[in-house]
Coordinates of C-alpha atoms in Angstrom, one line a residue:
M273 CA 0.0 0.0 0.0
V274 CA 1.1 3.6 -0.7
K275 CA 1.3 5.7 2.4
K276 CA 2.4 9.1 1.0
F277 CA 2.5 10.7 -2.5
K278 CA 2.6 14.1 -4.1
I279 CA 1.2 15.5 -7.4
S280 CA 2.4 18.6 -9.2
F281 CA 0.5 20.2 -12.1
L282 CA 2.5 22.5 -14.4
W283 CA 1.4 25.2 -16.9
V284 CA 3.6 27.6 -19.0
K285 CA 2.7 30.5 -21.2
T286 CA 4.8 32.4 -23.7
I287 CA 4.0 36.1 -24.3
L288 CA 6.0 37.3 -27.2
E289 CA 4.6 40.8 -26.9
I290 CA 7.1 41.2 -24.1
F291 CA 9.8 41.6 -26.8
D292 CA 7.9 44.7 -28.1
Y293 CA 10.1 47.2 -26.2
D294 CA 8.2 50.1 -27.7
E295 CA 5.1 49.2 -25.7
N296 CA 5.0 50.6 -22.2
K297 CA 4.2 48.0 -19.5
S298 CA 2.8 49.2 -16.2
G299 CA 3.5 46.1 -14.0
K300 CA 6.5 45.2 -11.8
Y301 CA 8.1 43.4 -14.7
I302 CA 11.8 42.8 -14.0
Y303 CA 12.9 41.0 -17.2
R304 CA 12.6 43.7 -19.8
D305 CA 16.0 43.0 -21.3
Y306 CA 19.5 41.7 -20.4
H307 CA 20.4 45.0 -18.5
S308 CA 17.4 44.8 -16.2
F309 CA 18.1 41.1 -15.6
E310 CA 21.7 42.0 -14.7
E311 CA 20.6 44.7 -12.3
T312 CA 18.0 42.4 -10.7
L313 CA 20.5 39.7 -10.0
R314 CA 23.1 42.1 -8.7
K315 CA 20.5 43.4 -6.2
L316 CA 19.7 39.8 -5.2
S317 CA 23.4 39.1 -4.6
S318 CA 24.1 42.3 -2.7
D319 CA 21.1 42.6 -0.3
G320 CA 19.5 39.2 -0.2
T321 CA 15.9 38.2 -1.0
A322 CA 13.9 38.6 2.2
D323 CA 12.1 41.9 1.2
R324 CA 11.8 41.2 -2.5
D325 CA 8.9 39.7 -4.5
Y326 CA 11.3 37.4 -6.4
T327 CA 14.4 35.3 -5.9
Y328 CA 16.5 32.6 -7.5
P329 CA 14.6 29.4 -8.5
W330 CA 16.3 27.4 -5.7
H331 CA 16.8 27.6 -2.0
E332 CA 20.4 26.6 -2.1
L333 CA 22.1 26.0 -5.4
G334 CA 24.7 23.6 -4.1
H335 CA 22.0 21.2 -3.0
N336 CA 19.8 21.5 -6.1
N337 CA 20.8 18.9 -8.7
F338 CA 18.7 20.2 -11.6
W339 CA 19.8 23.9 -11.5
K340 CA 23.5 23.3 -10.6
H341 CA 23.9 20.8 -13.5
Y342 CA 21.7 22.8 -16.0
L343 CA 23.6 26.0 -15.3
K344 CA 27.0 24.3 -14.7
C345 CA 27.3 26.2 -11.4
F346 CA 27.7 24.5 -8.1
N347 CA 27.3 27.4 -5.7
E348 CA 26.1 31.0 -5.7
K349 CA 29.6 32.3 -5.8
S350 CA 30.2 30.8 -9.2
L351 CA 27.1 32.3 -10.8
N352 CA 27.8 34.2 -14.0
I353 CA 25.0 36.6 -15.1
S354 CA 25.7 36.2 -18.8
N355 CA 25.5 32.4 -18.5
L356 CA 22.2 32.6 -16.5
W357 CA 20.7 34.8 -19.3
D358 CA 21.9 32.5 -22.1
C359 CA 20.6 29.5 -20.2
I360 CA 17.2 31.3 -19.9
M361 CA 17.0 30.9 -16.1
P362 CA 13.6 32.0 -14.7
L363 CA 13.2 33.8 -11.4
Y364 CA 10.9 32.5 -8.6
Y365 CA 8.0 35.0 -7.8
K366 CA 6.8 35.0 -4.2
M367 CA 3.1 34.9 -4.9
K368 CA 1.1 35.6 -1.8
A369 CA -1.7 33.0 -2.1
N370 CA -3.2 30.5 0.3
I371 CA -4.7 27.5 -1.5
E372 CA -6.4 24.4 -0.2
F373 CA -8.4 21.4 -1.5
F374 CA -11.0 19.6 0.5
S375 CA -11.9 16.1 -0.3
D376 CA -15.0 14.5 1.3
G377 CA -13.2 11.2 1.6
Y378 CA -9.6 12.3 2.3
G379 CA -9.9 15.6 4.1
V380 CA -8.0 18.9 3.6
M381 CA -4.9 18.8 1.3
K382 CA -2.2 21.4 1.4
V383 CA -1.7 23.1 -2.0
T384 CA 1.3 25.3 -2.8
G385 CA 1.9 27.4 -5.9
E386 CA 5.3 28.0 -7.5
P387 CA 5.2 30.8 -10.0
Y388 CA 8.2 31.4 -12.3
L389 CA 9.1 34.5 -14.4
Y390 CA 10.9 34.1 -17.8
H391 CA 11.8 36.9 -20.1
H392 CA 9.4 35.3 -22.6
G393 CA 6.5 34.6 -20.2
I394 CA 5.5 32.7 -17.1
G395 CA 5.1 29.3 -15.6
I396 CA 3.5 27.9 -12.5
A397 CA 3.6 24.6 -10.7
I398 CA 0.6 23.7 -8.4
N399 CA 1.7 21.1 -5.9
I400 CA -0.7 19.0 -3.9
H401 CA 0.7 17.3 -0.8
I402 CA -1.5 14.2 -0.1
P403 CA -1.9 13.6 3.7
S404 CA 0.0 10.6 5.0
C405 CA -2.2 7.5 5.5
E406 CA -1.0 4.9 8.0
A407 CA -3.4 2.3 6.6
G408 CA -2.2 3.1 3.1
Y409 CA -3.8 4.0 -0.2
S410 CA -4.7 1.4 -2.8
F411 CA -4.1 2.1 -6.5
G412 CA -7.9 2.5 -6.8
Q413 CA -7.8 5.2 -4.1
I414 CA -4.9 7.0 -5.8
E415 CA -6.9 7.0 -9.0
E416 CA -9.9 8.4 -7.1
I417 CA -7.9 11.2 -5.5
T418 CA -6.2 12.0 -8.8
R419 CA -9.5 12.4 -10.5
E420 CA -10.9 14.6 -7.7
L421 CA -7.8 16.9 -7.9
Y422 CA -8.0 17.1 -11.6
S423 CA -11.7 17.7 -12.1
L424 CA -13.7 18.6 -9.0
N425 CA -14.7 22.1 -7.8
K426 CA -13.0 21.8 -4.5
Y427 CA -10.2 24.4 -4.6
K428 CA -10.2 27.5 -2.4
V429 CA -7.7 30.4 -2.8
R430 CA -7.0 33.7 -1.1
I431 CA -4.6 36.1 -2.7
E432 CA -3.3 39.1 -0.7
G433 CA -6.4 39.4 1.5
S434 CA -9.0 38.9 -1.2
E435 CA -12.1 36.9 -0.6
F436 CA -11.9 33.1 -1.0
L437 CA -12.7 31.8 -4.5
T438 CA -14.9 28.9 -3.5
E439 CA -15.6 25.7 -5.3
C440 CA -13.3 26.3 -8.3
N441 CA -11.7 23.5 -10.2
L442 CA -8.0 23.1 -11.1
D443 CA -8.4 24.7 -14.5
T444 CA -10.1 27.8 -13.0
L445 CA -7.5 28.0 -10.2
A446 CA -4.6 27.9 -12.7
K447 CA -6.2 30.6 -14.9
K448 CA -6.8 32.8 -11.9
L449 CA -3.2 32.5 -10.8
L450 CA -1.8 33.0 -14.3
Y451 CA -3.9 36.0 -15.0
M452 CA -2.8 37.5 -11.7
L453 CA 0.8 37.0 -12.7
V454 CA 0.3 38.5 -16.1
K455 CA -1.4 41.6 -14.8
D456 CA 0.7 42.1 -11.6
V457 CA 4.2 41.1 -12.9
I458 CA 4.1 41.8 -16.7
G459 CA 1.6 44.6 -16.5
T460 CA -0.4 43.9 -19.6
D461 CA -4.1 43.6 -20.3
L462 CA -3.5 41.6 -23.5
P463 CA -5.9 38.7 -23.9
V464 CA -3.9 35.6 -23.0
D465 CA -5.1 32.0 -23.7
F466 CA -4.5 29.6 -20.9
S467 CA -6.4 26.7 -22.4
N468 CA -3.4 24.2 -22.4
K469 CA -3.7 21.1 -20.3
P470 CA -1.2 20.8 -17.4
F471 CA 1.8 18.5 -17.4
T472 CA 1.5 16.3 -14.3
V473 CA 4.3 14.8 -12.2
M474 CA 3.4 12.2 -9.5
T475 CA 5.8 10.6 -7.0
I476 CA 5.3 7.8 -4.5
F477 CA 7.2 9.0 -1.4
E478 CA 6.4 6.2 1.1
G479 CA 4.8 2.8 1.0
E480 CA 5.0 -0.8 2.1
R481 CA 5.5 -4.0 0.0
F482 CA 2.5 -5.8 -1.3
E483 CA 2.0 -8.5 -3.8
I484 CA 1.5 -7.2 -7.3
T485 CA 2.5 -8.3 -10.8
G486 CA 3.9 -6.2 -13.5
T487 CA 0.6 -6.4 -15.4
Q488 CA -1.4 -5.3 -12.3
L489 CA 0.9 -2.4 -11.7
L490 CA 0.7 -1.2 -15.3
D491 CA -3.1 -1.5 -15.2
G492 CA -3.2 0.6 -12.1
V493 CA -0.9 3.2 -13.6
K494 CA -3.0 3.4 -16.8
K495 CA -6.1 4.1 -14.8
I496 CA -4.4 6.9 -12.9
F497 CA -3.3 8.5 -16.2
N498 CA -6.9 8.1 -17.5
A499 CA -8.1 10.0 -14.4
L500 CA -6.0 12.9 -15.8
D501 CA -7.5 12.5 -19.2
Q502 CA -4.2 11.1 -20.5
S503 CA -3.0 7.9 -22.2
F504 CA -0.1 5.8 -21.0
K505 CA 2.9 5.9 -23.4
E506 CA 5.9 3.9 -22.1
V507 CA 8.1 2.9 -19.2
I508 CA 11.5 4.5 -18.6
P509 CA 13.8 2.3 -16.4
I510 CA 16.0 4.2 -14.0
S511 CA 18.6 3.1 -11.5
G512 CA 18.5 -0.1 -9.5
Y513 CA 17.8 -3.8 -9.9
Q514 CA 16.5 -3.8 -13.4
D515 CA 17.4 -7.4 -14.1
S516 CA 15.0 -8.7 -11.4
E517 CA 11.7 -10.1 -12.3
D518 CA 10.2 -8.7 -9.1
I519 CA 8.4 -5.4 -9.9
F520 CA 9.1 -4.2 -6.4
C521 CA 12.8 -4.2 -7.3
K522 CA 12.5 -2.0 -10.3
N523 CA 12.8 1.8 -10.3
L524 CA 10.7 3.1 -13.1
V525 CA 9.1 6.2 -14.5
F526 CA 5.7 5.6 -16.2
T527 CA 5.0 8.2 -18.8
S528 CA 2.3 9.8 -20.9
K529 CA 2.8 12.8 -23.3
K530 CA 2.0 15.2 -20.5
G531 CA 2.6 13.1 -17.4
R532 CA 5.1 11.2 -15.2
M533 CA 4.6 8.7 -12.4
I534 CA 7.8 8.0 -10.5
W535 CA 8.0 4.5 -8.9
C536 CA 11.2 4.0 -6.9
P537 CA 10.6 1.2 -4.4
K538 CA 14.3 1.1 -3.5
S539 CA 13.7 4.5 -1.8
F540 CA 10.0 4.6 -0.9
L541 CA 10.1 1.3 1.0
I542 CA 12.5 2.8 3.5
P543 CA 10.3 3.1 6.7
G544 CA 9.9 6.3 8.7
G545 CA 8.6 9.5 7.1
S546 CA 9.1 11.2 3.8
N547 CA 12.1 10.1 1.8
K548 CA 14.3 13.1 1.1
S549 CA 15.9 11.7 -2.0
L550 CA 12.5 11.2 -3.6
G551 CA 11.4 14.7 -2.6
C552 CA 14.5 16.1 -4.3
Y553 CA 14.0 13.9 -7.4
H554 CA 10.3 15.0 -7.7
K555 CA 11.4 18.7 -7.6
N556 CA 14.2 18.1 -10.1
I557 CA 11.8 16.4 -12.6
V558 CA 9.2 19.2 -12.1
R559 CA 11.9 21.9 -12.8
L560 CA 13.3 19.9 -15.8
T561 CA 9.8 19.4 -17.2
M562 CA 8.8 23.1 -16.8
Q563 CA 12.0 24.2 -18.5
I564 CA 11.4 22.0 -21.5
E565 CA 7.7 22.9 -21.7
S566 CA 8.5 26.6 -21.5
L567 CA 11.3 26.7 -24.0
S568 CA 9.4 24.4 -26.4
D569 CA 6.3 26.6 -26.1
L570 CA 8.5 29.6 -27.0
L571 CA 9.8 27.8 -30.1
K572 CA 6.2 27.0 -31.1
D573 CA 5.1 30.6 -30.8
F574 CA 8.2 31.8 -32.7
I575 CA 7.5 29.5 -35.6
C576 CA 3.9 30.7 -35.7
L577 CA 4.9 34.4 -35.5
N578 CA 4.4 36.5 -38.6
R579 CA 6.6 39.3 -37.4
S580 CA 9.9 39.8 -35.5
Y581 CA 10.9 41.8 -32.4
P582 CA 14.3 43.2 -31.6
Y583 CA 16.8 40.7 -30.1
L584 CA 14.2 37.9 -30.4
D585 CA 16.3 35.8 -32.8
T586 CA 19.2 35.7 -30.4
Y587 CA 17.0 34.7 -27.5
I588 CA 15.3 32.0 -29.6
G589 CA 18.7 30.6 -30.5
N590 CA 19.6 30.3 -26.8
A591 CA 16.3 28.5 -26.2
Q592 CA 17.0 26.1 -29.0
H593 CA 20.5 25.4 -27.7
Q594 CA 19.3 24.7 -24.2
L595 CA 16.8 22.1 -25.5
V596 CA 19.5 20.5 -27.5
K597 CA 21.7 20.2 -24.4
M598 CA 18.8 18.6 -22.4
Y599 CA 18.3 16.2 -25.3
N600 CA 21.9 14.9 -25.2
P601 CA 21.9 12.5 -22.1
V602 CA 21.8 9.7 -24.6
N603 CA 25.5 10.5 -25.4
P604 CA 27.7 10.7 -22.3
N605 CA 30.3 12.7 -24.2
L606 CA 27.7 15.4 -24.8
R607 CA 26.2 15.5 -21.3
T608 CA 26.3 19.2 -20.5
T609 CA 23.1 19.6 -18.4
Y610 CA 20.9 17.7 -16.0
C611 CA 20.9 14.0 -17.0
S612 CA 17.4 12.4 -17.3
A613 CA 15.8 10.0 -19.7
S614 CA 12.6 11.9 -18.9
A615 CA 13.9 14.9 -20.9
V616 CA 14.5 12.8 -24.0
A617 CA 11.1 11.1 -23.7
Q618 CA 9.3 14.5 -23.2
I619 CA 10.9 15.9 -26.3
N620 CA 10.2 12.8 -28.4
Q621 CA 6.7 12.2 -27.2
N622 CA 5.5 15.7 -27.8
D623 CA 7.2 16.1 -31.2
Y624 CA 9.4 19.0 -29.9
L625 CA 12.4 17.6 -31.9
G626 CA 10.6 18.9 -35.0
L627 CA 10.3 22.3 -33.5
I628 CA 14.0 22.3 -32.6
N629 CA 15.0 21.5 -36.1
M630 CA 12.5 24.0 -37.7
V631 CA 14.1 26.8 -35.6
R632 CA 17.5 25.5 -36.6
E633 CA 16.5 26.0 -40.2
A634 CA 14.9 29.4 -39.6
L635 CA 18.0 30.7 -37.8
K636 CA 20.5 29.0 -40.0
I637 CA 22.0 27.1 -37.0
S638 CA 24.5 24.5 -38.4
R639 CA 24.0 21.5 -36.2
K640 CA 21.0 19.3 -36.8
V641 CA 19.5 17.3 -33.9
E642 CA 18.9 13.7 -35.0
G643 CA 15.9 11.8 -33.7
V644 CA 16.4 9.3 -30.8
Q645 CA 13.7 7.1 -29.5
T646 CA 13.3 6.6 -25.8
K647 CA 13.8 2.9 -26.1
D648 CA 17.3 3.5 -27.5
I649 CA 18.4 5.0 -24.2
A650 CA 16.7 2.5 -21.9
L651 CA 19.9 0.4 -21.5
R652 CA 21.8 3.3 -20.2
Y653 CA 19.4 3.6 -17.3
S654 CA 19.1 -0.2 -16.5
S655 CA 22.3 -0.4 -14.5
S656 CA 22.2 -1.7 -11.0
E657 CA 24.4 1.2 -10.0
P658 CA 22.7 4.1 -8.3
S659 CA 22.2 7.2 -10.4
E660 CA 24.2 10.2 -9.3
Y661 CA 21.2 12.4 -10.0
L662 CA 18.6 10.5 -7.9

């Protein structure tokens, strides 16, 4: 039975009008250009973050595997502003919002929002912390909770002293938070479409062993993805005991186009509270996923754009380059950013590779990215050796 798990829903939105520097923006936008970005980071470095509305997208860089490998910086002292700009690092926005979800069957669930500011738009992760259950949750109960979180009108939110928005669903909650970010931070009244479905990341944090076959596990996973209106795609093996026939000795990531379920019994069977390594792994996959979604959304809007803005081509080139780097874990000689088979699967499953190469053609970038199927990298992640990134 599963005793503790967490679900994160992610949305991103590109707003290319930001690159129209002739248009005045009335909000507290801090990402107008490289020079404003540089000034912002210098202030963060000199006087801290306690009294600011924004900060770095980590609590401590040295203990954050995604950002330190993605940026190739291992502590705050080694940060280079030009590199952070080229890598398209977002800033974390301290949104003052209290959110909760009430389930008739499972009680009040803590909900946290993580808003991020890019130069090209915004992103937000809504994290739901499922209460620990000593008796344990069955796969059927996880499916039921997931369906409630995804579709029921049970969310309440208060933003900076406003009245509670009662009985809203996840989609309405996300739109309210994203519209607030656009108006408050970017300062524009432009109509913005937030109709995209969220990307979902779920991690089992704690559980106990129970008899289950591989077919039963996969059937349960498929039903959970169906509760999110998604279809199961494939399994990505990760570190640990992959040669065993016992499903409880296999560390796996179950995937859909817009979803991940992390199953690491080697870690979640450890008794006594939340497993820290799985908590870190969940956050790393959330950050990796949001970065890929945001940069890919930017490339998509750029391809559809029928006009250009100053400096946009250079920025797009940087975005394309970062996606290429995240796509390279298949080749250890090209491993220049956070290593995860999930990144390759995400780019392959959502046809982002075509976008990457279309932008390459549009900007006359010399190196073409060849297609790699997720199955081609499975063996790299089937070793019994622990992953250095887990």
